[in-house]
Backbone as JSON, one array per atom type, in Angstrom:
{
  "sequence": "QHGRVKMDQVETEKRETRAKFPHEDWNLAKFLDHYKTSDIYSTAATPKGLADEVFLLPPINCGGFQRKLSQSVTWFSSGDTRSVIHSDGQLNFHCMIDGSKNWILWHPKSRINTPEFGWVHGEEEAKKDPKFKNTYGAFVGKIDVDNVDLERYPGWGKLKWWKLELVAGDCAFIPPGWFHF",
  "N": [[-15.7, -5.65, 22.51], [-14.87, -3.85, 20.52], [-16.0, -4.83, 18.22], [-18.15, -3.83, 16.63], [-17.13, -1.63, 15.43], [-16.64, 0.36, 12.58], [-14.85, -0.35, 9.58], [-13.1, 1.39, 7.21], [-11.83, 0.55, 4.92], [-11.43, -2.4, 3.42], [-9.49, -4.42, 1.71], [-9.98, -6.41, -1.22], [-8.39, -8.28, -2.43], [-5.38, -10.01, -2.07], [-3.12, -9.69, -3.6], [-2.65, -6.82, -4.91], [-4.35, -5.24, -7.56], [-5.72, -3.07, -8.18], [-8.1, -3.26, -9.47], [-10.32, -4.14, -8.28], [-12.67, -2.84, -6.18], [-12.34, -1.78, -2.76], [-14.01, -3.1, 0.19], [-16.08, -0.96, 2.01], [-17.64, -0.92, 4.18], [-17.45, -2.76, 6.21], [-17.43, -4.2, 9.51], [-15.27, -4.48, 12.38], [-15.55, -7.01, 13.63], [-16.63, -8.65, 11.58], [-14.53, -8.53, 9.75], [-12.45, -9.76, 11.26], [-13.51, -12.31, 11.46], [-13.13, -13.26, 8.88], [-10.55, -12.71, 7.78], [-8.39, -14.53, 7.99], [-9.03, -16.64, 6.37], [-9.72, -15.76, 3.87], [-8.96, -13.91, 0.85], [-8.32, -11.22, 1.81], [-7.44, -8.04, 3.24], [-6.81, -5.33, 5.49], [-6.55, -1.85, 5.11], [-7.37, 0.21, 6.69], [-8.42, 3.38, 8.03], [-7.42, 3.95, 11.31], [-9.77, 2.68, 13.4], [-12.26, 4.54, 15.26], [-12.22, 4.56, 18.78], [-10.7, 2.15, 18.82], [-8.4, 3.48, 18.21], [-7.6, 4.61, 20.58], [-6.14, 2.64, 21.72], [-3.97, 2.2, 20.16], [-0.78, 3.13, 20.08], [1.41, 5.77, 19.24], [4.86, 6.34, 18.28], [6.99, 7.72, 20.84], [8.4, 10.21, 20.01], [6.59, 11.19, 18.13], [4.46, 11.86, 19.6], [4.93, 14.25, 20.85], [5.22, 17.85, 21.03], [3.08, 18.68, 19.42], [3.0, 17.34, 17.01], [1.23, 15.32, 16.19], [-1.06, 16.69, 15.41], [-0.51, 17.42, 12.86], [-0.65, 15.15, 11.39], [-2.23, 13.44, 8.76], [-3.69, 11.14, 8.81], [-4.14, 8.13, 10.65], [-3.38, 4.9, 9.87], [-4.28, 1.51, 9.97], [-2.75, -1.35, 9.01], [-3.73, -4.48, 8.4], [-3.34, -7.86, 8.23], [-3.29, -11.37, 7.25], [-0.97, -12.08, 6.16], [1.28, -12.35, 3.28], [0.55, -10.27, 1.5], [0.52, -7.98, -1.26], [1.22, -4.95, -2.69], [0.56, -2.73, -5.47], [3.16, -1.12, -7.39], [3.7, 2.07, -6.33], [3.42, 5.53, -5.32], [3.19, 7.68, -2.47], [1.66, 10.75, -1.62], [2.03, 11.87, 0.83], [4.01, 11.88, 3.85], [5.06, 8.83, 5.42], [4.89, 6.86, 8.32], [5.73, 3.71, 9.23], [4.98, 1.18, 11.38], [5.63, -1.9, 12.85], [3.59, -4.08, 14.54], [3.25, -6.76, 14.85], [4.5, -9.7, 13.22], [5.96, -9.46, 9.91], [7.2, -7.34, 7.26], [8.16, -6.86, 3.97], [9.74, -4.52, 1.88], [10.28, -2.84, -1.23], [11.98, -0.07, -2.37], [12.16, 2.95, -4.31], [13.82, 5.88, -5.39], [12.27, 9.16, -5.57], [13.04, 10.58, -7.87], [13.45, 8.7, -9.81], [11.96, 8.34, -12.08], [9.93, 6.47, -12.39], [7.26, 6.94, -12.66], [6.42, 7.1, -15.36], [5.44, 6.25, -18.76], [7.44, 4.59, -19.81], [8.15, 2.91, -17.8], [5.91, 1.48, -17.33], [3.92, 2.85, -16.01], [0.64, 3.85, -15.16], [-2.43, 5.7, -15.3], [-5.11, 4.73, -13.85], [-7.94, 5.19, -14.41], [-7.83, 6.59, -16.83], [-6.4, 4.81, -18.45], [-8.21, 2.73, -18.62], [-10.01, 3.58, -20.53], [-8.71, 3.04, -22.88], [-7.79, 0.44, -22.77], [-9.26, -2.59, -22.15], [-8.41, -4.31, -20.15], [-7.87, -2.77, -17.98], [-10.27, -2.04, -16.93], [-12.33, -0.62, -14.5], [-10.15, 0.04, -12.88], [-8.28, 2.1, -10.61], [-6.61, 5.13, -9.66], [-3.04, 6.06, -9.74], [-0.32, 4.15, -10.81], [2.21, 1.55, -11.23], [1.18, -0.39, -13.62], [1.52, -2.01, -15.81], [3.39, -4.01, -15.7], [4.58, -7.18, -14.5], [5.38, -7.53, -11.31], [6.79, -9.61, -10.21], [8.07, -10.78, -12.3], [9.56, -9.09, -14.29], [9.45, -7.83, -17.55], [12.22, -7.25, -19.08], [13.02, -6.7, -21.64], [10.94, -5.32, -22.81], [10.61, -3.3, -20.94], [13.24, -1.94, -20.3], [14.4, -0.1, -18.55], [13.92, -0.84, -15.9], [15.91, -2.62, -15.2], [18.06, -1.04, -14.68], [17.64, 0.6, -12.56], [18.35, 2.01, -9.35], [17.68, 0.57, -6.23], [16.2, -0.03, -3.0], [16.0, -2.37, -0.36], [13.82, -3.01, 2.26], [13.2, -4.39, 5.35], [10.83, -4.93, 7.74], [10.26, -5.92, 11.06], [8.43, -7.14, 13.93], [8.17, -4.51, 16.22], [9.82, -2.77, 14.85], [10.15, 0.39, 13.13], [9.64, 2.5, 10.3], [10.41, 5.34, 8.33], [8.98, 6.73, 5.56], [9.58, 8.95, 3.12], [7.56, 11.5, 1.41], [6.55, 10.76, -1.95], [8.35, 8.69, -2.55], [8.71, 5.77, -4.37], [7.22, 2.58, -3.98], [6.59, -0.84, -3.01]],
  "CA": [[-15.9, -4.24, 22.72], [-14.66, -3.08, 19.29], [-16.53, -5.59, 17.09], [-19.06, -3.05, 15.78], [-16.42, -0.5, 14.85], [-16.59, 0.31, 11.12], [-13.55, -0.29, 8.92], [-13.41, 2.1, 5.98], [-11.2, -0.03, 3.74], [-11.03, -3.8, 3.46], [-9.08, -4.78, 0.35], [-10.6, -7.68, -1.61], [-7.41, -9.14, -3.08], [-4.1, -9.88, -1.39], [-2.18, -9.15, -4.59], [-3.4, -5.67, -5.39], [-4.36, -4.88, -8.98], [-6.56, -1.87, -8.23], [-9.23, -3.52, -10.35], [-11.45, -4.48, -7.42], [-12.82, -1.82, -5.15], [-12.38, -2.33, -1.41], [-15.24, -2.98, 0.99], [-15.99, 0.24, 2.84], [-18.72, -0.95, 5.17], [-17.28, -3.89, 7.12], [-17.06, -3.88, 10.88], [-14.09, -5.22, 12.82], [-15.91, -8.4, 13.9], [-16.75, -9.33, 10.29], [-13.17, -8.66, 9.21], [-11.71, -10.77, 12.03], [-14.07, -13.63, 11.13], [-12.8, -13.67, 7.51], [-9.25, -12.35, 7.23], [-7.44, -15.65, 7.94], [-9.46, -17.65, 5.4], [-10.09, -15.09, 2.62], [-7.94, -13.03, 0.28], [-8.62, -9.84, 2.19], [-6.65, -7.39, 4.28], [-7.35, -4.0, 5.75], [-5.71, -0.66, 5.19], [-8.38, 1.15, 7.17], [-8.1, 4.38, 9.03], [-7.55, 3.32, 12.62], [-11.15, 2.95, 13.83], [-12.51, 5.25, 16.52], [-12.28, 3.62, 19.9], [-9.48, 1.36, 18.74], [-7.29, 4.43, 18.17], [-7.13, 4.85, 21.95], [-5.28, 1.53, 22.11], [-2.82, 2.17, 19.25], [0.08, 4.22, 20.52], [2.45, 6.18, 18.31], [6.18, 6.49, 18.87], [7.09, 8.91, 21.7], [8.69, 11.49, 19.33], [5.42, 11.67, 17.39], [3.48, 12.3, 20.58], [5.3, 15.5, 21.49], [5.34, 19.05, 20.22], [1.95, 18.92, 18.53], [3.2, 16.68, 15.72], [0.04, 14.55, 15.81], [-2.04, 17.56, 14.76], [-0.12, 17.54, 11.47], [-0.9, 13.88, 10.72], [-3.5, 13.43, 8.02], [-4.47, 9.94, 9.13], [-3.48, 6.95, 11.19], [-3.92, 3.75, 9.16], [-3.88, 0.22, 10.49], [-2.64, -2.38, 7.97], [-4.01, -5.7, 9.15], [-3.48, -8.97, 7.3], [-2.79, -12.67, 7.67], [0.3, -12.27, 5.47], [1.36, -12.54, 1.83], [-0.08, -9.2, 0.71], [1.43, -7.29, -2.17], [0.59, -3.8, -3.32], [1.14, -2.31, -6.74], [4.2, -0.11, -7.21], [3.05, 3.37, -6.29], [4.01, 6.47, -4.36], [2.2, 8.41, -1.68], [1.95, 12.17, -1.57], [2.3, 12.28, 2.2], [5.02, 11.06, 4.52], [4.52, 7.65, 6.08], [5.59, 6.11, 9.36], [5.2, 2.34, 9.28], [5.44, 0.48, 12.57], [5.15, -3.29, 12.9], [3.16, -4.56, 15.86], [3.48, -8.21, 14.83], [4.8, -10.2, 11.89], [7.03, -8.79, 9.17], [6.8, -6.77, 5.97], [9.29, -6.53, 3.11], [9.48, -3.41, 0.97], [11.26, -2.39, -2.2], [11.82, 1.38, -2.49], [12.89, 3.65, -5.34], [13.87, 7.33, -5.19], [11.26, 9.89, -6.34], [13.56, 11.05, -9.15], [13.76, 7.54, -10.65], [11.1, 8.41, -13.27], [9.04, 5.31, -12.48], [5.91, 7.4, -13.0], [6.37, 7.39, -16.79], [5.05, 5.05, -19.53], [8.6, 3.72, -20.05], [8.22, 1.97, -16.68], [4.61, 0.83, -17.18], [3.05, 3.66, -15.16], [-0.67, 4.15, -15.72], [-3.49, 6.36, -14.54], [-6.12, 3.68, -14.05], [-9.19, 5.62, -15.05], [-7.53, 6.94, -18.22], [-5.99, 3.59, -19.15], [-9.41, 1.92, -18.84], [-10.65, 4.05, -21.76], [-7.96, 2.51, -24.01], [-7.46, -0.98, -22.61], [-10.28, -3.22, -21.29], [-7.76, -4.97, -19.02], [-7.84, -1.83, -16.86], [-11.64, -1.68, -16.55], [-12.57, -0.42, -13.06], [-8.97, 0.36, -12.08], [-8.29, 3.45, -10.05], [-5.35, 5.65, -9.16], [-1.83, 6.04, -10.54], [0.54, 3.07, -10.33], [2.83, 0.74, -12.27], [0.17, -1.42, -13.89], [1.77, -2.78, -17.04], [4.43, -5.03, -15.51], [4.43, -8.19, -13.45], [6.49, -7.21, -10.4], [7.56, -10.83, -9.92], [8.73, -11.25, -13.52], [9.58, -7.89, -15.13], [9.92, -8.01, -18.93], [13.28, -6.26, -19.26], [13.12, -6.32, -23.05], [9.91, -4.31, -23.04], [10.81, -2.21, -19.98], [14.64, -2.09, -19.92], [14.78, 0.81, -17.48], [13.85, -1.5, -14.6], [17.18, -3.29, -14.93], [19.09, -0.03, -14.4], [17.26, 1.43, -11.42], [18.85, 1.75, -8.0], [16.56, 0.29, -5.34], [16.53, -0.4, -1.63], [15.12, -3.34, 0.28], [13.56, -2.7, 3.66], [12.44, -5.43, 6.04], [10.37, -4.56, 9.08], [9.76, -6.99, 11.92], [7.73, -6.61, 15.11], [8.93, -3.55, 17.0], [10.52, -1.84, 13.96], [9.42, 1.47, 12.47], [10.35, 3.1, 9.17], [9.89, 6.59, 7.81], [9.02, 6.76, 4.09], [9.25, 10.32, 2.72], [6.59, 11.63, 0.31], [7.03, 10.6, -3.31], [9.16, 7.49, -2.76], [7.97, 4.66, -4.97], [7.38, 1.39, -3.16], [5.6, -1.93, -2.94]],
  "C": [[-15.79, -3.45, 21.42], [-15.28, -3.74, 18.06], [-17.4, -4.8, 16.14], [-18.39, -1.87, 15.1], [-16.3, -0.68, 13.34], [-15.15, 0.41, 10.62], [-13.8, 0.31, 7.54], [-12.72, 1.54, 4.74], [-10.73, -1.44, 4.01], [-10.76, -4.21, 2.02], [-9.57, -6.2, 0.02], [-9.67, -8.6, -2.4], [-6.06, -8.92, -2.41], [-2.99, -9.41, -2.33], [-2.92, -8.04, -5.31], [-3.23, -5.47, -6.9], [-5.05, -3.54, -9.19], [-7.71, -2.02, -9.22], [-10.47, -3.91, -9.55], [-11.53, -3.44, -6.31], [-12.89, -2.46, -3.77], [-13.78, -2.23, -0.8], [-15.05, -1.76, 1.89], [-16.99, 0.22, 3.99], [-18.6, -2.14, 6.13], [-17.04, -3.39, 8.53], [-15.9, -4.8, 11.27], [-14.39, -6.69, 13.06], [-15.99, -9.2, 12.6], [-15.37, -9.55, 9.68], [-12.41, -9.76, 9.93], [-12.22, -12.18, 11.77], [-13.58, -14.16, 9.78], [-11.34, -13.52, 7.11], [-8.25, -13.5, 7.15], [-7.8, -16.68, 6.86], [-9.84, -17.05, 4.04], [-8.92, -14.24, 2.13], [-8.29, -11.57, 0.54], [-7.56, -9.35, 3.17], [-7.2, -5.99, 4.44], [-6.25, -2.95, 5.74], [-6.61, 0.49, 5.67], [-7.78, 2.23, 8.06], [-8.33, 3.73, 10.38], [-8.92, 3.68, 13.19], [-11.24, 3.69, 15.16], [-12.67, 4.23, 17.63], [-11.02, 2.78, 19.94], [-8.25, 2.27, 18.73], [-6.75, 4.72, 19.56], [-6.19, 3.76, 22.43], [-4.08, 1.35, 21.18], [-1.97, 3.39, 19.57], [1.17, 4.5, 19.49], [3.78, 6.29, 19.04], [6.24, 7.75, 19.73], [7.45, 10.2, 20.97], [7.5, 12.06, 18.57], [4.38, 12.24, 18.35], [3.81, 13.65, 21.2], [5.29, 16.66, 20.5], [4.21, 19.3, 19.24], [2.05, 18.24, 17.17], [1.95, 15.95, 15.25], [-1.0, 15.4, 15.08], [-1.74, 17.71, 13.27], [-0.32, 16.23, 10.69], [-2.23, 13.93, 9.99], [-4.36, 12.24, 8.42], [-3.56, 8.9, 9.77], [-4.16, 5.74, 10.56], [-3.41, 2.48, 9.81], [-3.92, -0.79, 9.34], [-2.72, -3.7, 8.7], [-4.21, -6.83, 8.16], [-2.99, -10.27, 7.93], [-1.5, -13.01, 6.94], [0.14, -12.4, 3.97], [0.59, -11.5, 1.03], [0.98, -8.55, -0.17], [0.68, -6.15, -2.82], [1.15, -3.62, -4.73], [2.28, -1.34, -6.43], [3.53, 1.25, -7.34], [3.87, 4.3, -5.42], [2.87, 7.17, -3.64], [2.63, 9.87, -1.6], [2.27, 12.68, -0.17], [3.4, 11.4, 2.79], [4.35, 9.92, 5.26], [5.45, 7.17, 7.17], [4.94, 4.74, 9.38], [5.81, 1.64, 10.47], [4.81, -0.9, 12.62], [4.81, -3.65, 14.33], [3.47, -6.05, 15.96], [3.81, -8.61, 13.4], [5.96, -9.46, 11.25], [6.47, -8.27, 7.85], [8.08, -6.41, 5.22], [8.86, -5.46, 2.11], [10.6, -3.33, -0.05], [10.95, -0.91, -2.41], [12.68, 1.93, -3.62], [12.77, 5.15, -5.08], [12.81, 8.04, -6.04], [11.74, 10.37, -7.71], [13.86, 9.91, -10.12], [12.93, 7.48, -11.93], [10.21, 7.18, -13.46], [7.64, 5.72, -12.95], [5.82, 7.89, -14.45], [5.97, 6.11, -17.53], [6.21, 4.08, -19.77], [8.77, 2.68, -18.94], [6.88, 1.28, -16.43], [3.64, 1.57, -16.3], [1.74, 3.96, -15.87], [-1.48, 5.0, -14.76], [-4.72, 5.51, -14.83], [-7.35, 4.1, -14.81], [-8.97, 5.97, -16.52], [-7.18, 5.7, -19.04], [-7.21, 2.72, -19.48], [-10.15, 2.33, -20.12], [-9.99, 3.45, -23.0], [-7.79, 1.0, -23.97], [-8.46, -1.63, -21.66], [-9.69, -3.95, -20.09], [-7.77, -4.08, -17.76], [-9.23, -1.34, -16.46], [-11.74, -1.64, -15.02], [-11.32, -0.13, -12.24], [-9.03, 1.82, -11.64], [-6.88, 3.84, -9.62], [-4.2, 5.53, -10.15], [-0.87, 5.02, -9.94], [1.23, 2.4, -11.52], [1.9, -0.44, -12.52], [0.44, -2.3, -15.09], [2.89, -3.8, -16.91], [4.0, -6.03, -14.44], [5.62, -7.99, -12.52], [7.33, -8.42, -10.04], [8.36, -11.32, -11.12], [8.74, -10.1, -14.53], [10.16, -8.23, -16.51], [10.94, -6.91, -19.23], [13.52, -5.9, -20.72], [12.12, -5.21, -23.37], [10.11, -3.07, -22.16], [12.25, -2.26, -19.45], [15.09, -1.19, -18.77], [14.77, 0.17, -16.1], [15.17, -2.16, -14.22], [18.28, -2.33, -14.53], [18.8, 0.79, -13.15], [17.96, 1.01, -10.13], [17.63, 1.56, -7.1], [17.09, -0.1, -3.97], [15.51, -1.42, -1.13], [15.02, -2.97, 1.76], [12.74, -3.84, 4.25], [12.11, -4.95, 7.44], [9.89, -5.81, 9.8], [9.14, -6.33, 13.15], [8.65, -5.71, 15.93], [9.68, -2.53, 16.16], [9.58, -0.75, 13.46], [10.28, 2.01, 11.34], [9.63, 4.38, 8.77], [10.07, 6.56, 6.29], [8.63, 8.18, 3.68], [8.23, 10.37, 1.58], [7.28, 11.39, -1.03], [7.9, 9.38, -3.58], [8.27, 6.39, -3.3], [8.24, 3.41, -4.13], [6.3, 0.36, -3.46], [6.1, -2.93, -1.95]]
}
């Protein structure tokens, strides 16, 4: 029934680098045929039609709160995805339908969005460094999140951070500006 529904964002790498643009023209059937055997996942706006089957938490459904939501996004993967360290300008509710997701969070005042922490503006960095060709957005792009060079970026060793693990049935509220991956 929903196979022809368009998905507006299918990421083309499970470990995000922001160097490869997402597919914006896949339908749900094509995605479901490939997501278990390819390095793809979806962060698409919940497709029309399917949105009628995705229910929000009861507190979000009352008092007109939904009218203030900018978008409902469905994150759909076969596991092992990793985003870049970034922040979002809007508040986020993340609810797990199935599986699990681990997060690391840093406070907005942690100054991660500075060169001392490897923060880049992709389009600007691409003008100076060919490694960032075709990158987009603002994110921590100069460190390996699995092996941070603390000699080059010593601030990372001093930051307070929080770990968040969501499993099926859990929901988390992430305020605007919190850095995460």
